[in-house]
Structure formats: structure tokens, C-alpha cells
């Protein structure tokens, strides 16, 4: 098995799993359906294409920078009649950064890496209005399990966020991870986030079991706690 790490960073992201009618919400981290959609688009697949091979990939995400939830609204008119449509609420994550990863068959993972580097359709972070601010490619496939890849990737948060949080922490930063749960995991949560079809005439999603944990990654902003190796007052002489 190979694992492909992905960097999901942008001014706005929106990862809905339970949007209904005029309220379009977002989860606090990228969903499997959203990332599978990004990968399918990169491969150039039509919305009616079979998703079986992509759904079988094991999925996980690490929260490097949680961002801030923001609310917007949108107006629209009916394309045929011109009648005003109901105002809809839209929720986004602002200034968030995530490391996502998919684990699976080496041949498929290799094709996905090629597609991410040269996508057939440009990637977006949950909605078309949410382009990434950094390359999605995070260095290519790794011959390690999903958990190991999420643990070993350097902290990808923005510099300002690392400085704000990192100086208060020790040599390690604890980051939340959300992974496809192992069968029989009684602590897992259920999320309607398993894409069965992206066909716009009948989108279908199944339940997915999600396991929450955390990993410790090196903190590049560790505050100096040891004494200096010289006397900072020596230039003033004896007093």
C-alpha cells in the first residue's frame, strides 16, 4: 500500500455533509466525499462516473490550523423563469490548513499523484468559490500507513499561526486527526460522508465511521528556555 498526502489550504474552505435547502453548512475538517470529489475532478472523471475505486481508499485528515467559521449569504434567480430564489446561508472556514491523505493500491495512488500535479479540472476546497492558496501536492506517495504519514508530515500551518500558538507550547504540537475507523471501533462517530454518486440528478451518500485522535509534531517555534552561553551584561563591566 502507498499513501498520498495532500495539502488543503486556502482563504475559504467549505466541507458540507448535511446541507439542506437554503442552509449550506460546513464541517470543521475536510470530508472524505469532498476530497474524493477533488481527486475525481483531477482525474478528469465525469460526475456520473463510477466511484468504487476511490471510495475504497482509506482516508484521514490532520487539523494543522483550524481556521475561523464565517457566515455569508447568497441571492439567486431561477434560470428559466427569472423568479427570485430564497436567500441561502453559506458557512465557510476562513484561513484553515489541513493535511489530508488517502491510502490504497500503489497503481491508483500513482495515478492520483500525477493527476494532482496536472489536474484535468482545477481543484477547489469543497466549493468552486474556494480555490487553494498553495499547491495540493505535498511531495508524492509514501510507502507508509496513513497514520504514520499524518504523524510525520511537518506542521503546515501559516507562519503567523505558528508564531502565535507555537511560542506558548513545548517542543511538540498536538494536532487533531480524523480517520476512517477500523471495523468494530465502538468509539467512532458516524457521518453521512461516503460518496456513492456525484450525479447531479441524484447525489447519494452513505454513512462513514470516523475515529478522532491526535498526533504530536515538532514545534519550530519553541520558546528558548535555556540560559544564554554568554553574559549579556559583560559589556558594561563590573559595577
PDB file of C-alpha atoms in Angstrom:
ATOM      1  CA  UNK A   1       0.000   0.000   0.000  1.00  0.00           C
ATOM      2  CA  UNK A   2       1.011   3.608  -0.631  1.00  0.00           C
ATOM      3  CA  UNK A   3      -0.284   6.791   0.983  1.00  0.00           C
ATOM      4  CA  UNK A   4      -0.670  10.115  -0.834  1.00  0.00           C
ATOM      5  CA  UNK A   5      -0.520  13.234   1.388  1.00  0.00           C
ATOM      6  CA  UNK A   6      -2.378  16.360   0.278  1.00  0.00           C
ATOM      7  CA  UNK A   7      -2.222  19.957   1.488  1.00  0.00           C
ATOM      8  CA  UNK A   8      -5.590  21.741   1.746  1.00  0.00           C
ATOM      9  CA  UNK A   9      -5.044  25.427   2.487  1.00  0.00           C
ATOM     10  CA  UNK A  10      -6.954  28.467   1.310  1.00  0.00           C
ATOM     11  CA  UNK A  11      -8.663  31.724   2.291  1.00  0.00           C
ATOM     12  CA  UNK A  12     -12.003  29.885   2.410  1.00  0.00           C
ATOM     13  CA  UNK A  13     -12.984  26.234   2.589  1.00  0.00           C
ATOM     14  CA  UNK A  14     -16.400  24.559   2.861  1.00  0.00           C
ATOM     15  CA  UNK A  15     -16.842  20.842   3.564  1.00  0.00           C
ATOM     16  CA  UNK A  16     -20.546  20.131   3.886  1.00  0.00           C
ATOM     17  CA  UNK A  17     -22.029  16.779   4.885  1.00  0.00           C
ATOM     18  CA  UNK A  18     -25.568  17.735   5.930  1.00  0.00           C
ATOM     19  CA  UNK A  19     -26.529  20.778   3.853  1.00  0.00           C
ATOM     20  CA  UNK A  20     -30.246  21.131   3.303  1.00  0.00           C
ATOM     21  CA  UNK A  21     -32.359  23.611   1.364  1.00  0.00           C
ATOM     22  CA  UNK A  22     -31.219  27.220   1.965  1.00  0.00           C
ATOM     23  CA  UNK A  23     -28.650  26.432   4.683  1.00  0.00           C
ATOM     24  CA  UNK A  24     -25.216  25.280   3.439  1.00  0.00           C
ATOM     25  CA  UNK A  25     -23.096  24.322   6.423  1.00  0.00           C
ATOM     26  CA  UNK A  26     -19.510  23.101   6.720  1.00  0.00           C
ATOM     27  CA  UNK A  27     -17.775  20.515   8.870  1.00  0.00           C
ATOM     28  CA  UNK A  28     -14.721  21.547  10.900  1.00  0.00           C
ATOM     29  CA  UNK A  29     -12.392  19.495   8.673  1.00  0.00           C
ATOM     30  CA  UNK A  30     -12.341  18.191   5.092  1.00  0.00           C
ATOM     31  CA  UNK A  31     -14.784  15.370   4.387  1.00  0.00           C
ATOM     32  CA  UNK A  32     -13.986  12.181   2.511  1.00  0.00           C
ATOM     33  CA  UNK A  33     -16.671  12.979  -0.063  1.00  0.00           C
ATOM     34  CA  UNK A  34     -15.138  16.409  -0.667  1.00  0.00           C
ATOM     35  CA  UNK A  35     -11.598  15.101  -1.116  1.00  0.00           C
ATOM     36  CA  UNK A  36     -12.782  12.187  -3.299  1.00  0.00           C
ATOM     37  CA  UNK A  37     -14.571  14.774  -5.442  1.00  0.00           C
ATOM     38  CA  UNK A  38     -11.345  16.794  -5.728  1.00  0.00           C
ATOM     39  CA  UNK A  39      -9.413  13.675  -6.800  1.00  0.00           C
ATOM     40  CA  UNK A  40     -12.089  12.554  -9.264  1.00  0.00           C
ATOM     41  CA  UNK A  41     -12.045  16.003 -10.864  1.00  0.00           C
ATOM     42  CA  UNK A  42      -8.238  15.924 -11.059  1.00  0.00           C
ATOM     43  CA  UNK A  43      -8.507  12.593 -12.911  1.00  0.00           C
ATOM     44  CA  UNK A  44     -10.994  14.170 -15.311  1.00  0.00           C
ATOM     45  CA  UNK A  45     -13.900  11.912 -14.370  1.00  0.00           C
ATOM     46  CA  UNK A  46     -17.457  12.858 -15.197  1.00  0.00           C
ATOM     47  CA  UNK A  47     -19.888  13.375 -12.305  1.00  0.00           C
ATOM     48  CA  UNK A  48     -21.747  10.217 -13.350  1.00  0.00           C
ATOM     49  CA  UNK A  49     -18.575   8.054 -13.315  1.00  0.00           C
ATOM     50  CA  UNK A  50     -18.162   5.053 -11.027  1.00  0.00           C
ATOM     51  CA  UNK A  51     -16.509   5.957  -7.705  1.00  0.00           C
ATOM     52  CA  UNK A  52     -15.907   2.450  -6.340  1.00  0.00           C
ATOM     53  CA  UNK A  53     -12.098   2.531  -6.538  1.00  0.00           C
ATOM     54  CA  UNK A  54     -11.835   5.984  -4.936  1.00  0.00           C
ATOM     55  CA  UNK A  55     -14.331   5.225  -2.169  1.00  0.00           C
ATOM     56  CA  UNK A  56     -12.286   2.128  -1.237  1.00  0.00           C
ATOM     57  CA  UNK A  57      -9.268   4.335  -0.389  1.00  0.00           C
ATOM     58  CA  UNK A  58      -8.617   4.756   3.316  1.00  0.00           C
ATOM     59  CA  UNK A  59      -8.919   8.435   4.251  1.00  0.00           C
ATOM     60  CA  UNK A  60      -7.633  10.635   7.046  1.00  0.00           C
ATOM     61  CA  UNK A  61      -7.063  14.312   7.800  1.00  0.00           C
ATOM     62  CA  UNK A  62      -4.961  16.313  10.271  1.00  0.00           C
ATOM     63  CA  UNK A  63      -6.034  19.739  11.535  1.00  0.00           C
ATOM     64  CA  UNK A  64      -2.920  21.933  11.296  1.00  0.00           C
ATOM     65  CA  UNK A  65      -4.779  25.246  11.538  1.00  0.00           C
ATOM     66  CA  UNK A  66      -8.491  25.066  12.394  1.00  0.00           C
ATOM     67  CA  UNK A  67      -9.449  28.441  10.954  1.00  0.00           C
ATOM     68  CA  UNK A  68     -12.499  30.527  11.821  1.00  0.00           C
ATOM     69  CA  UNK A  69     -16.097  29.762  10.879  1.00  0.00           C
ATOM     70  CA  UNK A  70     -17.684  32.607   8.892  1.00  0.00           C
ATOM     71  CA  UNK A  71     -21.216  33.135   7.570  1.00  0.00           C
ATOM     72  CA  UNK A  72     -22.267  34.586   4.231  1.00  0.00           C
ATOM     73  CA  UNK A  73     -25.481  34.681   2.238  1.00  0.00           C
ATOM     74  CA  UNK A  74     -26.265  34.282  -1.447  1.00  0.00           C
ATOM     75  CA  UNK A  75     -29.070  35.506  -3.688  1.00  0.00           C
ATOM     76  CA  UNK A  76     -30.086  33.889  -6.987  1.00  0.00           C
ATOM     77  CA  UNK A  77     -32.722  33.916  -9.712  1.00  0.00           C
ATOM     78  CA  UNK A  78     -34.342  30.965 -11.446  1.00  0.00           C
ATOM     79  CA  UNK A  79     -32.506  30.251 -14.702  1.00  0.00           C
ATOM     80  CA  UNK A  80     -35.716  29.788 -16.709  1.00  0.00           C
ATOM     81  CA  UNK A  81     -38.397  31.968 -15.112  1.00  0.00           C
ATOM     82  CA  UNK A  82     -36.184  34.687 -13.652  1.00  0.00           C
ATOM     83  CA  UNK A  83     -38.033  34.468 -10.330  1.00  0.00           C
ATOM     84  CA  UNK A  84     -36.121  35.277  -7.170  1.00  0.00           C
ATOM     85  CA  UNK A  85     -34.908  32.236  -5.246  1.00  0.00           C
ATOM     86  CA  UNK A  86     -34.799  32.077  -1.431  1.00  0.00           C
ATOM     87  CA  UNK A  87     -31.757  33.712   0.173  1.00  0.00           C
ATOM     88  CA  UNK A  88     -29.366  30.955   1.249  1.00  0.00           C
ATOM     89  CA  UNK A  89     -26.924  30.934   4.162  1.00  0.00           C
ATOM     90  CA  UNK A  90     -23.375  29.807   3.378  1.00  0.00           C
ATOM     91  CA  UNK A  91     -20.836  28.834   6.034  1.00  0.00           C
ATOM     92  CA  UNK A  92     -17.091  28.629   5.443  1.00  0.00           C
ATOM     93  CA  UNK A  93     -13.821  28.006   7.266  1.00  0.00           C
ATOM     94  CA  UNK A  94     -11.536  31.013   6.914  1.00  0.00           C
ATOM     95  CA  UNK A  95      -7.705  30.702   6.999  1.00  0.00           C
ATOM     96  CA  UNK A  96      -7.717  26.959   7.692  1.00  0.00           C
ATOM     97  CA  UNK A  97      -4.938  24.491   6.827  1.00  0.00           C
ATOM     98  CA  UNK A  98      -5.246  20.698   6.727  1.00  0.00           C
ATOM     99  CA  UNK A  99      -3.095  17.740   5.768  1.00  0.00           C
ATOM    100  CA  UNK A 100      -5.286  15.049   4.193  1.00  0.00           C
ATOM    101  CA  UNK A 101      -4.138  11.630   2.972  1.00  0.00           C
ATOM    102  CA  UNK A 102      -5.507   8.627   1.087  1.00  0.00           C
ATOM    103  CA  UNK A 103      -4.085   5.101   1.351  1.00  0.00           C
ATOM    104  CA  UNK A 104      -4.579   2.336  -1.177  1.00  0.00           C
ATOM    105  CA  UNK A 105      -3.410   0.419  -4.229  1.00  0.00           C
ATOM    106  CA  UNK A 106       0.003   1.705  -5.457  1.00  0.00           C
ATOM    107  CA  UNK A 107      -1.085   1.930  -9.095  1.00  0.00           C
ATOM    108  CA  UNK A 108      -4.132   4.057  -8.260  1.00  0.00           C
ATOM    109  CA  UNK A 109      -2.166   6.200  -5.803  1.00  0.00           C
ATOM    110  CA  UNK A 110       0.442   6.843  -8.511  1.00  0.00           C
ATOM    111  CA  UNK A 111      -2.236   7.953 -10.977  1.00  0.00           C
ATOM    112  CA  UNK A 112      -3.766  10.223  -8.359  1.00  0.00           C
ATOM    113  CA  UNK A 113      -0.409  11.869  -7.707  1.00  0.00           C
ATOM    114  CA  UNK A 114       0.051  12.533 -11.437  1.00  0.00           C
ATOM    115  CA  UNK A 115      -3.471  13.950 -11.584  1.00  0.00           C
ATOM    116  CA  UNK A 116      -2.948  16.237  -8.582  1.00  0.00           C
ATOM    117  CA  UNK A 117       0.215  17.631 -10.186  1.00  0.00           C
ATOM    118  CA  UNK A 118      -1.532  18.189 -13.548  1.00  0.00           C
ATOM    119  CA  UNK A 119      -5.302  18.145 -12.880  1.00  0.00           C
ATOM    120  CA  UNK A 120      -7.829  17.792 -15.679  1.00  0.00           C
ATOM    121  CA  UNK A 121     -10.145  20.128 -13.746  1.00  0.00           C
ATOM    122  CA  UNK A 122      -8.804  22.701 -11.301  1.00  0.00           C
ATOM    123  CA  UNK A 123      -9.140  21.659  -7.645  1.00  0.00           C
ATOM    124  CA  UNK A 124     -11.265  23.556  -5.154  1.00  0.00           C
ATOM    125  CA  UNK A 125     -11.751  23.161  -1.418  1.00  0.00           C
ATOM    126  CA  UNK A 126     -15.331  21.959  -1.122  1.00  0.00           C
ATOM    127  CA  UNK A 127     -16.972  24.616  -3.319  1.00  0.00           C
ATOM    128  CA  UNK A 128     -15.998  26.203  -6.623  1.00  0.00           C
ATOM    129  CA  UNK A 129     -15.615  29.565  -4.891  1.00  0.00           C
ATOM    130  CA  UNK A 130     -12.846  28.138  -2.655  1.00  0.00           C
ATOM    131  CA  UNK A 131      -9.570  27.765  -4.601  1.00  0.00           C
ATOM    132  CA  UNK A 132      -6.444  26.519  -2.787  1.00  0.00           C
ATOM    133  CA  UNK A 133      -3.785  29.080  -1.903  1.00  0.00           C
ATOM    134  CA  UNK A 134      -0.933  26.548  -2.005  1.00  0.00           C
ATOM    135  CA  UNK A 135      -0.173  23.511  -4.201  1.00  0.00           C
ATOM    136  CA  UNK A 136      -2.244  20.485  -3.198  1.00  0.00           C
ATOM    137  CA  UNK A 137       0.704  18.179  -3.945  1.00  0.00           C
ATOM    138  CA  UNK A 138       2.672  17.560  -0.749  1.00  0.00           C
ATOM    139  CA  UNK A 139       5.629  15.590  -2.085  1.00  0.00           C
ATOM    140  CA  UNK A 140       4.311  12.406  -3.623  1.00  0.00           C
ATOM    141  CA  UNK A 141       3.315   8.910  -2.426  1.00  0.00           C
ATOM    142  CA  UNK A 142       4.860   7.454   0.732  1.00  0.00           C
ATOM    143  CA  UNK A 143       5.328   3.752   1.489  1.00  0.00           C
ATOM    144  CA  UNK A 144       3.902   4.132   4.988  1.00  0.00           C
ATOM    145  CA  UNK A 145       0.473   3.634   6.600  1.00  0.00           C
ATOM    146  CA  UNK A 146      -1.981   6.512   6.779  1.00  0.00           C
ATOM    147  CA  UNK A 147      -1.386   7.111  10.491  1.00  0.00           C
ATOM    148  CA  UNK A 148       2.387   7.332  10.045  1.00  0.00           C
ATOM    149  CA  UNK A 149       2.139   9.809   7.174  1.00  0.00           C
ATOM    150  CA  UNK A 150      -0.172  12.118   9.160  1.00  0.00           C
ATOM    151  CA  UNK A 151       2.215  11.925  12.116  1.00  0.00           C
ATOM    152  CA  UNK A 152       5.438  12.534  10.159  1.00  0.00           C
ATOM    153  CA  UNK A 153       4.396  15.470   7.965  1.00  0.00           C
ATOM    154  CA  UNK A 154       5.857  18.784   9.228  1.00  0.00           C
ATOM    155  CA  UNK A 155       3.449  21.304  10.735  1.00  0.00           C
ATOM    156  CA  UNK A 156       1.884  23.068   7.727  1.00  0.00           C
ATOM    157  CA  UNK A 157       0.148  25.967   9.494  1.00  0.00           C
ATOM    158  CA  UNK A 158       0.754  29.518   8.286  1.00  0.00           C
ATOM    159  CA  UNK A 159       3.770  31.312   9.751  1.00  0.00           C
ATOM    160  CA  UNK A 160       1.674  33.807  11.726  1.00  0.00           C
ATOM    161  CA  UNK A 161      -0.368  30.995  13.273  1.00  0.00           C
ATOM    162  CA  UNK A 162       2.742  29.004  14.165  1.00  0.00           C
ATOM    163  CA  UNK A 163       4.237  32.041  15.868  1.00  0.00           C
ATOM    164  CA  UNK A 164       1.026  32.820  17.772  1.00  0.00           C
ATOM    165  CA  UNK A 165       0.459  29.292  19.029  1.00  0.00           C
ATOM    166  CA  UNK A 166       3.930  27.774  18.946  1.00  0.00           C
ATOM    167  CA  UNK A 167       5.680  30.119  21.391  1.00  0.00           C
ATOM    168  CA  UNK A 168       3.304  29.000  24.152  1.00  0.00           C
ATOM    169  CA  UNK A 169       3.887  25.279  23.536  1.00  0.00           C
ATOM    170  CA  UNK A 170       6.795  22.933  24.159  1.00  0.00           C
ATOM    171  CA  UNK A 171       8.920  21.093  21.627  1.00  0.00           C
ATOM    172  CA  UNK A 172       5.835  19.288  20.254  1.00  0.00           C
ATOM    173  CA  UNK A 173       2.446  20.462  18.993  1.00  0.00           C
ATOM    174  CA  UNK A 174      -0.623  18.237  19.451  1.00  0.00           C
ATOM    175  CA  UNK A 175      -2.786  18.181  16.300  1.00  0.00           C
ATOM    176  CA  UNK A 176      -6.197  16.531  15.929  1.00  0.00           C
ATOM    177  CA  UNK A 177      -6.608  13.707  13.392  1.00  0.00           C
ATOM    178  CA  UNK A 178      -9.811  12.254  11.903  1.00  0.00           C
ATOM    179  CA  UNK A 179      -9.513   8.860  10.181  1.00  0.00           C
ATOM    180  CA  UNK A 180     -11.681   6.161   8.674  1.00  0.00           C
ATOM    181  CA  UNK A 181     -12.442   3.998  11.717  1.00  0.00           C
ATOM    182  CA  UNK A 182     -11.439   0.363  11.925  1.00  0.00           C
ATOM    183  CA  UNK A 183     -14.354  -2.127  11.819  1.00  0.00           C
ATOM    184  CA  UNK A 184     -15.836  -2.619  15.264  1.00  0.00           C
ATOM    185  CA  UNK A 185     -14.495   0.629  16.736  1.00  0.00           C
ATOM    186  CA  UNK A 186     -17.129   1.445  19.350  1.00  0.00           C
ATOM    187  CA  UNK A 187     -15.804   4.977  19.901  1.00  0.00           C
ATOM    188  CA  UNK A 188     -16.243   6.051  16.273  1.00  0.00           C
ATOM    189  CA  UNK A 189     -18.725   8.704  15.183  1.00  0.00           C
ATOM    190  CA  UNK A 190     -20.981   8.343  12.133  1.00  0.00           C
ATOM    191  CA  UNK A 191     -21.026  10.916   9.344  1.00  0.00           C
ATOM    192  CA  UNK A 192     -23.057  10.824   6.117  1.00  0.00           C
ATOM    193  CA  UNK A 193     -19.931  11.325   4.094  1.00  0.00           C
ATOM    194  CA  UNK A 194     -19.406   8.216   1.921  1.00  0.00           C
ATOM    195  CA  UNK A 195     -19.916   9.286  -1.714  1.00  0.00           C
ATOM    196  CA  UNK A 196     -21.967   6.787  -3.700  1.00  0.00           C
ATOM    197  CA  UNK A 197     -22.770   9.042  -6.652  1.00  0.00           C
ATOM    198  CA  UNK A 198     -21.983  12.638  -7.658  1.00  0.00           C
ATOM    199  CA  UNK A 199     -24.640  12.550 -10.393  1.00  0.00           C
ATOM    200  CA  UNK A 200     -26.347  15.989 -10.069  1.00  0.00           C
ATOM    201  CA  UNK A 201     -29.701  14.328 -10.805  1.00  0.00           C
ATOM    202  CA  UNK A 202     -29.413  12.109  -7.736  1.00  0.00           C
ATOM    203  CA  UNK A 203     -26.449  12.630  -5.424  1.00  0.00           C
ATOM    204  CA  UNK A 204     -26.161   9.808  -2.899  1.00  0.00           C
ATOM    205  CA  UNK A 205     -24.062   9.450   0.261  1.00  0.00           C
ATOM    206  CA  UNK A 206     -23.721   6.652   2.794  1.00  0.00           C
ATOM    207  CA  UNK A 207     -22.621   6.637   6.432  1.00  0.00           C
ATOM    208  CA  UNK A 208     -18.917   6.557   7.315  1.00  0.00           C
ATOM    209  CA  UNK A 209     -17.390   5.751  10.698  1.00  0.00           C
ATOM    210  CA  UNK A 210     -14.839   8.370  11.804  1.00  0.00           C
ATOM    211  CA  UNK A 211     -12.264   7.943  14.570  1.00  0.00           C
ATOM    212  CA  UNK A 212     -10.765  11.004  16.297  1.00  0.00           C
ATOM    213  CA  UNK A 213      -7.244  11.047  17.761  1.00  0.00           C
ATOM    214  CA  UNK A 214      -4.193  13.329  17.920  1.00  0.00           C
ATOM    215  CA  UNK A 215      -0.538  13.277  16.906  1.00  0.00           C
ATOM    216  CA  UNK A 216       2.467  15.231  18.171  1.00  0.00           C
ATOM    217  CA  UNK A 217       4.600  17.027  15.575  1.00  0.00           C
ATOM    218  CA  UNK A 218       7.781  19.080  16.062  1.00  0.00           C
ATOM    219  CA  UNK A 219       7.233  22.731  17.005  1.00  0.00           C
ATOM    220  CA  UNK A 220       9.577  25.040  15.047  1.00  0.00           C
ATOM    221  CA  UNK A 221       8.584  27.965  17.286  1.00  0.00           C
ATOM    222  CA  UNK A 222       9.752  26.516  20.609  1.00  0.00           C
ATOM    223  CA  UNK A 223      10.490  29.363  23.012  1.00  0.00           C
ATOM    224  CA  UNK A 224      14.066  29.464  24.332  1.00  0.00           C
ATOM    225  CA  UNK A 225      14.158  28.215  27.906  1.00  0.00           C
ATOM    226  CA  UNK A 226      17.893  27.536  28.458  1.00  0.00           C
ATOM    227  CA  UNK A 227      20.333  30.109  29.826  1.00  0.00           C
ATOM    228  CA  UNK A 228      22.462  32.006  27.236  1.00  0.00           C
ATOM    229  CA  UNK A 229      26.025  30.753  26.734  1.00  0.00           C
ATOM    230  CA  UNK A 230      27.445  34.209  27.486  1.00  0.00           C
ATOM    231  CA  UNK A 231      26.896  37.023  29.990  1.00  0.00           C
ATOM    232  CA  UNK A 232      24.646  39.590  28.284  1.00  0.00           C
ATOM    233  CA  UNK A 233      25.831  42.318  30.746  1.00  0.00           C
ATOM    234  CA  UNK A 234      29.588  41.725  30.314  1.00  0.00           C
ATOM    235  CA  UNK A 235      29.934  44.745  28.004  1.00  0.00           C
ATOM    236  CA  UNK A 236      29.004  47.067  30.899  1.00  0.00           C
ATOM    237  CA  UNK A 237      31.965  45.914  33.057  1.00  0.00           C
ATOM    238  CA  UNK A 238      31.913  45.431  36.839  1.00  0.00           C
ATOM    239  CA  UNK A 239      29.674  47.718  38.865  1.00  0.00           C
TER     240      UNK A 239
END
